[in-house]
């Protein structure tokens, strides 16, 4: 009998009489099995999902490779000292020089306004096109919305109707799902239920398609597949050079390129964010109890992830893709420093904790999408306006509590579109005039304290459930004072009266919590916050009493003075949260 000899190849015993194809196949299967064995649960889940058509904008990417890339960016932010290395210089200012240069003269396409970043930028572009301006939009991808819904209230969507971006019928067409009631839950403490708060799931795919068609019908131009290379600002024009060689000339640029806009990085000189909201989540099929939503749900105690302690919070919404489809987000606030958890680490926690939170078994669910994001926030939202106005997430005017730009976009779109139109038509395009469109707003600066209070602070020497207790006490007090206090806060509007009433009631009903607040937040942050709180009251006074007096004389002012006072009056109103009506 012939003897068959076996020899190891790549650690696997192979028979020389077996065909090479079989040997290669066996080796491949072995390598694949080894890779699967070493891959994280997150990687295995994400690589098992079919990914089609990732898009730009926050939450538009779902692949494991995209997660890895974002974690690399996050790691670089954490490892930096105070300034991010290798800040790219995108903008070159050439003052007192006419645009009649070789580069400017090569610009074939000329606009009143160019918007860089289309996902949110298409909204401001359309609002200004309805006013008769010639507007162009530059988008490095195909301009379309992500698959995952935006959660918002109908009241906020009506703001888009008021500025002419949508028709009321468009709201119905783009709404994928409606649900009520909405819960604010505090594990082991209690629950508060409300109606019509973030209770619509709007399809970004349909919504952006509608707005895009309207923009094009108004004469707007979209440059899809183009990336920004550089911007040169002259005395009388701004010239954009795109990486594909196309040159655009405009009177003004709007930067809607998101949290990691290269223009904002240059303006901030690469400064690290003061805080970051890390978000992970998924949309899955198989939830039988799927009629209500969670606006916020806080777990009872702080958890250690790697070298950092974190406090997890949750949101959950029915999804429009099916009756048992549900989206759950887990988020936490951290300071960017070495040892901060990676998004993949948070996802590993998410798979376990989500089952307990939603009362489901992971193996019984079909994971449709995995979401993740990094949302930086700054205590100081003011910066020099060198040539571009910031819009959406790039503007930094979003609340650190909601961390998203779409809701903020709807509230500020009327103010911004009116101001930008006046600046362009009257040629008020100097740095000072443009800075009035992105003013100091004390209600947004005051909200920084909420993020700090919701962040786990090392060595604070507070009980593990302190954050949960603090939130429950505040929400309980707001509920006792009714909708005029509770509803604005739930829609990210901070007002002086409701805030003062809430703080007063908390101090009366739970005075023993005050020492822990000082330990958690820190005296310097509280001192800084009281300055913004005072300004919030001052802006409320100005908007209530000075605004009506000044408005009587606006028409008699010279055009430049009228423009400036209009912007100040808007800053008082929006900075005090008085633009919000129940």
mmCIF file of N, CA, C and O in Angstrom, residues 40-47 49 51 54 59-76 278-281 341-348 350-351 369-374:
data_model
loop_
_atom_site.group_PDB
_atom_site.id
_atom_site.type_symbol
_atom_site.label_atom_id
_atom_site.label_comp_id
_atom_site.label_asym_id
_atom_site.label_seq_id
_atom_site.Cartn_x
_atom_site.Cartn_y
_atom_site.Cartn_z
ATOM 1 N N UNK A 40 -13.646 41.703 16.576
ATOM 2 C CA UNK A 40 -14.570 42.070 17.648
ATOM 3 C C UNK A 40 -15.989 41.742 17.221
ATOM 4 O O UNK A 40 -16.286 41.556 16.038
ATOM 5 N N UNK A 41 -16.871 41.705 18.195
ATOM 6 C CA UNK A 41 -18.280 41.473 17.882
ATOM 7 C C UNK A 41 -18.810 42.572 16.963
ATOM 8 O O UNK A 41 -19.579 42.307 16.037
ATOM 9 N N UNK A 42 -18.374 43.811 17.234
ATOM 10 C CA UNK A 42 -18.804 44.933 16.387
ATOM 11 C C UNK A 42 -18.382 44.717 14.944
ATOM 12 O O UNK A 42 -19.170 44.913 14.015
ATOM 13 N N UNK A 43 -17.136 44.306 14.738
ATOM 14 C CA UNK A 43 -16.649 44.085 13.377
ATOM 15 C C UNK A 43 -17.447 42.976 12.693
ATOM 16 O O UNK A 43 -17.830 43.106 11.521
ATOM 17 N N UNK A 44 -17.703 41.890 13.413
ATOM 18 C CA UNK A 44 -18.447 40.787 12.809
ATOM 19 C C UNK A 44 -19.859 41.227 12.418
ATOM 20 O O UNK A 44 -20.358 40.888 11.341
ATOM 21 N N UNK A 45 -20.508 41.998 13.296
ATOM 22 C CA UNK A 45 -21.866 42.456 12.996
ATOM 23 C C UNK A 45 -21.856 43.394 11.797
ATOM 24 O O UNK A 45 -22.655 43.247 10.854
ATOM 25 N N UNK A 46 -20.934 44.355 11.800
ATOM 26 C CA UNK A 46 -20.929 45.365 10.747
ATOM 27 C C UNK A 46 -20.545 44.783 9.394
ATOM 28 O O UNK A 46 -21.075 45.190 8.357
ATOM 29 N N UNK A 47 -19.649 43.819 9.385
ATOM 30 C CA UNK A 47 -19.227 43.228 8.114
ATOM 31 C C UNK A 47 -20.252 42.235 7.579
ATOM 32 O O UNK A 47 -20.158 41.818 6.427
ATOM 33 N N UNK A 49 -23.422 43.086 7.426
ATOM 34 C CA UNK A 49 -24.518 43.918 6.923
ATOM 35 C C UNK A 49 -24.171 44.421 5.529
ATOM 36 O O UNK A 49 -23.048 44.872 5.273
ATOM 37 N N UNK A 51 -23.917 47.056 2.877
ATOM 38 C CA UNK A 51 -23.823 48.508 2.882
ATOM 39 C C UNK A 51 -23.986 49.024 1.468
ATOM 40 O O UNK A 51 -23.304 48.574 0.547
ATOM 41 N N UNK A 54 -23.064 54.902 1.025
ATOM 42 C CA UNK A 54 -22.769 55.810 2.119
ATOM 43 C C UNK A 54 -22.737 57.240 1.583
ATOM 44 O O UNK A 54 -22.317 57.496 0.462
ATOM 45 N N UNK A 59 -23.499 60.753 10.456
ATOM 46 C CA UNK A 59 -24.330 59.559 10.441
ATOM 47 C C UNK A 59 -24.574 58.977 9.068
ATOM 48 O O UNK A 59 -25.398 58.085 8.913
ATOM 49 N N UNK A 60 -23.848 59.476 8.052
ATOM 50 C CA UNK A 60 -24.084 58.993 6.698
ATOM 51 C C UNK A 60 -23.256 57.785 6.311
ATOM 52 O O UNK A 60 -23.452 57.229 5.230
ATOM 53 N N UNK A 61 -22.323 57.374 7.167
ATOM 54 C CA UNK A 61 -21.471 56.214 6.886
ATOM 55 C C UNK A 61 -21.792 55.104 7.873
ATOM 56 O O UNK A 61 -22.012 55.351 9.064
ATOM 57 N N UNK A 62 -21.829 53.861 7.387
ATOM 58 C CA UNK A 62 -22.236 52.731 8.227
ATOM 59 C C UNK A 62 -21.219 51.590 8.255
ATOM 60 O O UNK A 62 -21.395 50.637 9.003
ATOM 61 N N UNK A 63 -20.190 51.629 7.445
ATOM 62 C CA UNK A 63 -19.291 50.481 7.305
ATOM 63 C C UNK A 63 -18.283 50.414 8.447
ATOM 64 O O UNK A 63 -18.007 51.412 9.131
ATOM 65 N N UNK A 64 -17.709 49.233 8.609
ATOM 66 C CA UNK A 64 -16.680 49.062 9.641
ATOM 67 C C UNK A 64 -15.434 49.865 9.294
ATOM 68 O O UNK A 64 -14.779 50.407 10.193
ATOM 69 N N UNK A 65 -15.109 49.959 8.020
ATOM 70 C CA UNK A 65 -13.952 50.769 7.617
ATOM 71 C C UNK A 65 -14.159 52.235 7.993
ATOM 72 O O UNK A 65 -13.217 52.910 8.436
ATOM 73 N N UNK A 66 -15.379 52.733 7.819
ATOM 74 C CA UNK A 66 -15.675 54.112 8.194
ATOM 75 C C UNK A 66 -15.547 54.297 9.704
ATOM 76 O O UNK A 66 -15.055 55.328 10.178
ATOM 77 N N UNK A 67 -15.972 53.303 10.477
ATOM 78 C CA UNK A 67 -15.823 53.356 11.932
ATOM 79 C C UNK A 67 -14.348 53.420 12.313
ATOM 80 O O UNK A 67 -13.943 54.223 13.168
ATOM 81 N N UNK A 68 -13.541 52.600 11.660
ATOM 82 C CA UNK A 68 -12.108 52.582 11.951
ATOM 83 C C UNK A 68 -11.464 53.927 11.626
ATOM 84 O O UNK A 68 -10.643 54.432 12.399
ATOM 85 N N UNK A 69 -11.846 54.513 10.496
ATOM 86 C CA UNK A 69 -11.285 55.815 10.120
ATOM 87 C C UNK A 69 -11.661 56.896 11.134
ATOM 88 O O UNK A 69 -10.835 57.729 11.512
ATOM 89 N N UNK A 70 -12.923 56.887 11.578
ATOM 90 C CA UNK A 70 -13.351 57.895 12.543
ATOM 91 C C UNK A 70 -12.673 57.703 13.893
ATOM 92 O O UNK A 70 -12.321 58.680 14.569
ATOM 93 N N UNK A 71 -12.458 56.457 14.276
ATOM 94 C CA UNK A 71 -11.727 56.198 15.526
ATOM 95 C C UNK A 71 -10.284 56.690 15.439
ATOM 96 O O UNK A 71 -9.709 57.139 16.438
ATOM 97 N N UNK A 72 -9.684 56.608 14.256
ATOM 98 C CA UNK A 72 -8.329 57.133 14.078
ATOM 99 C C UNK A 72 -8.303 58.652 14.238
ATOM 100 O O UNK A 72 -7.398 59.210 14.863
ATOM 101 N N UNK A 73 -9.306 59.322 13.691
ATOM 102 C CA UNK A 73 -9.416 60.776 13.858
ATOM 103 C C UNK A 73 -9.600 61.126 15.331
ATOM 104 O O UNK A 73 -8.952 62.030 15.865
ATOM 105 N N UNK A 74 -10.477 60.375 15.990
ATOM 106 C CA UNK A 74 -10.750 60.606 17.405
ATOM 107 C C UNK A 74 -9.496 60.373 18.242
ATOM 108 O O UNK A 74 -9.218 61.129 19.180
ATOM 109 N N UNK A 75 -8.717 59.371 17.902
ATOM 110 C CA UNK A 75 -7.480 59.093 18.632
ATOM 111 C C UNK A 75 -6.490 60.244 18.500
ATOM 112 O O UNK A 75 -5.817 60.625 19.472
ATOM 113 N N UNK A 76 -6.416 60.833 17.301
ATOM 114 C CA UNK A 76 -5.503 61.963 17.098
ATOM 115 C C UNK A 76 -5.962 63.184 17.893
ATOM 116 O O UNK A 76 -5.138 63.923 18.440
ATOM 117 N N UNK A 278 -19.840 61.434 22.141
ATOM 118 C CA UNK A 278 -19.637 60.218 21.360
ATOM 119 C C UNK A 278 -20.966 59.479 21.263
ATOM 120 O O UNK A 278 -21.625 59.246 22.286
ATOM 121 N N UNK A 279 -21.346 59.129 20.053
ATOM 122 C CA UNK A 279 -22.651 58.499 19.817
ATOM 123 C C UNK A 279 -22.471 57.201 19.051
ATOM 124 O O UNK A 279 -21.743 57.159 18.051
ATOM 125 N N UNK A 280 -23.111 56.154 19.516
ATOM 126 C CA UNK A 280 -23.171 54.892 18.774
ATOM 127 C C UNK A 280 -24.616 54.408 18.806
ATOM 128 O O UNK A 280 -25.417 54.823 19.659
ATOM 129 N N UNK A 281 -24.955 53.532 17.890
ATOM 130 C CA UNK A 281 -26.317 53.017 17.883
ATOM 131 C C UNK A 281 -26.560 52.098 16.715
ATOM 132 O O UNK A 281 -25.654 51.791 15.936
ATOM 133 N N UNK A 341 -12.415 56.560 25.593
ATOM 134 C CA UNK A 341 -12.833 55.342 24.895
ATOM 135 C C UNK A 341 -13.018 55.571 23.405
ATOM 136 O O UNK A 341 -13.430 56.642 22.961
ATOM 137 N N UNK A 342 -12.691 54.543 22.620
ATOM 138 C CA UNK A 342 -12.930 54.571 21.181
ATOM 139 C C UNK A 342 -14.396 54.249 20.911
ATOM 140 O O UNK A 342 -15.094 53.650 21.740
ATOM 141 N N UNK A 343 -14.858 54.642 19.739
ATOM 142 C CA UNK A 343 -16.237 54.339 19.362
ATOM 143 C C UNK A 343 -16.487 52.834 19.330
ATOM 144 O O UNK A 343 -17.562 52.366 19.724
ATOM 145 N N UNK A 344 -15.504 52.079 18.873
ATOM 146 C CA UNK A 344 -15.681 50.627 18.830
ATOM 147 C C UNK A 344 -15.819 50.050 20.239
ATOM 148 O O UNK A 344 -16.589 49.105 20.455
ATOM 149 N N UNK A 345 -15.114 50.628 21.206
ATOM 150 C CA UNK A 345 -15.273 50.182 22.593
ATOM 151 C C UNK A 345 -16.685 50.474 23.097
ATOM 152 O O UNK A 345 -17.293 49.651 23.808
ATOM 153 N N UNK A 346 -17.206 51.633 22.739
ATOM 154 C CA UNK A 346 -18.580 51.956 23.137
ATOM 155 C C UNK A 346 -19.575 50.994 22.503
ATOM 156 O O UNK A 346 -20.549 50.580 23.140
ATOM 157 N N UNK A 347 -19.341 50.640 21.243
ATOM 158 C CA UNK A 347 -20.243 49.696 20.577
ATOM 159 C C UNK A 347 -20.214 48.327 21.240
ATOM 160 O O UNK A 347 -21.240 47.646 21.321
ATOM 161 N N UNK A 348 -19.051 47.893 21.706
ATOM 162 C CA UNK A 348 -18.977 46.618 22.410
ATOM 163 C C UNK A 348 -19.849 46.647 23.666
ATOM 164 O O UNK A 348 -20.516 45.666 24.005
ATOM 165 N N UNK A 350 -22.423 48.715 23.952
ATOM 166 C CA UNK A 350 -23.780 48.953 23.448
ATOM 167 C C UNK A 350 -24.534 47.650 23.207
ATOM 168 O O UNK A 350 -25.706 47.526 23.574
ATOM 169 N N UNK A 351 -23.880 46.662 22.606
ATOM 170 C CA UNK A 351 -24.583 45.410 22.269
ATOM 171 C C UNK A 351 -25.121 44.727 23.521
ATOM 172 O O UNK A 351 -26.206 44.142 23.504
ATOM 173 N N UNK A 369 -28.580 48.598 10.344
ATOM 174 C CA UNK A 369 -27.524 49.604 10.220
ATOM 175 C C UNK A 369 -26.871 49.797 11.573
ATOM 176 O O UNK A 369 -27.506 49.638 12.616
ATOM 177 N N UNK A 370 -25.607 50.173 11.552
ATOM 178 C CA UNK A 370 -24.897 50.569 12.766
ATOM 179 C C UNK A 370 -24.468 52.022 12.581
ATOM 180 O O UNK A 370 -23.883 52.379 11.558
ATOM 181 N N UNK A 371 -24.792 52.879 13.541
ATOM 182 C CA UNK A 371 -24.482 54.305 13.444
ATOM 183 C C UNK A 371 -23.451 54.697 14.487
ATOM 184 O O UNK A 371 -23.349 54.084 15.548
ATOM 185 N N UNK A 372 -22.717 55.751 14.182
ATOM 186 C CA UNK A 372 -21.688 56.241 15.098
ATOM 187 C C UNK A 372 -21.323 57.663 14.698
ATOM 188 O O UNK A 372 -21.498 58.065 13.541
ATOM 189 N N UNK A 373 -20.846 58.436 15.659
ATOM 190 C CA UNK A 373 -20.483 59.811 15.342
ATOM 191 C C UNK A 373 -19.722 60.471 16.475
ATOM 192 O O UNK A 373 -19.775 60.040 17.635
ATOM 193 N N UNK A 374 -19.004 61.529 16.115
ATOM 194 C CA UNK A 374 -18.268 62.354 17.069
ATOM 195 C C UNK A 374 -18.766 63.783 16.900
ATOM 196 O O UNK A 374 -18.721 64.330 15.797
#
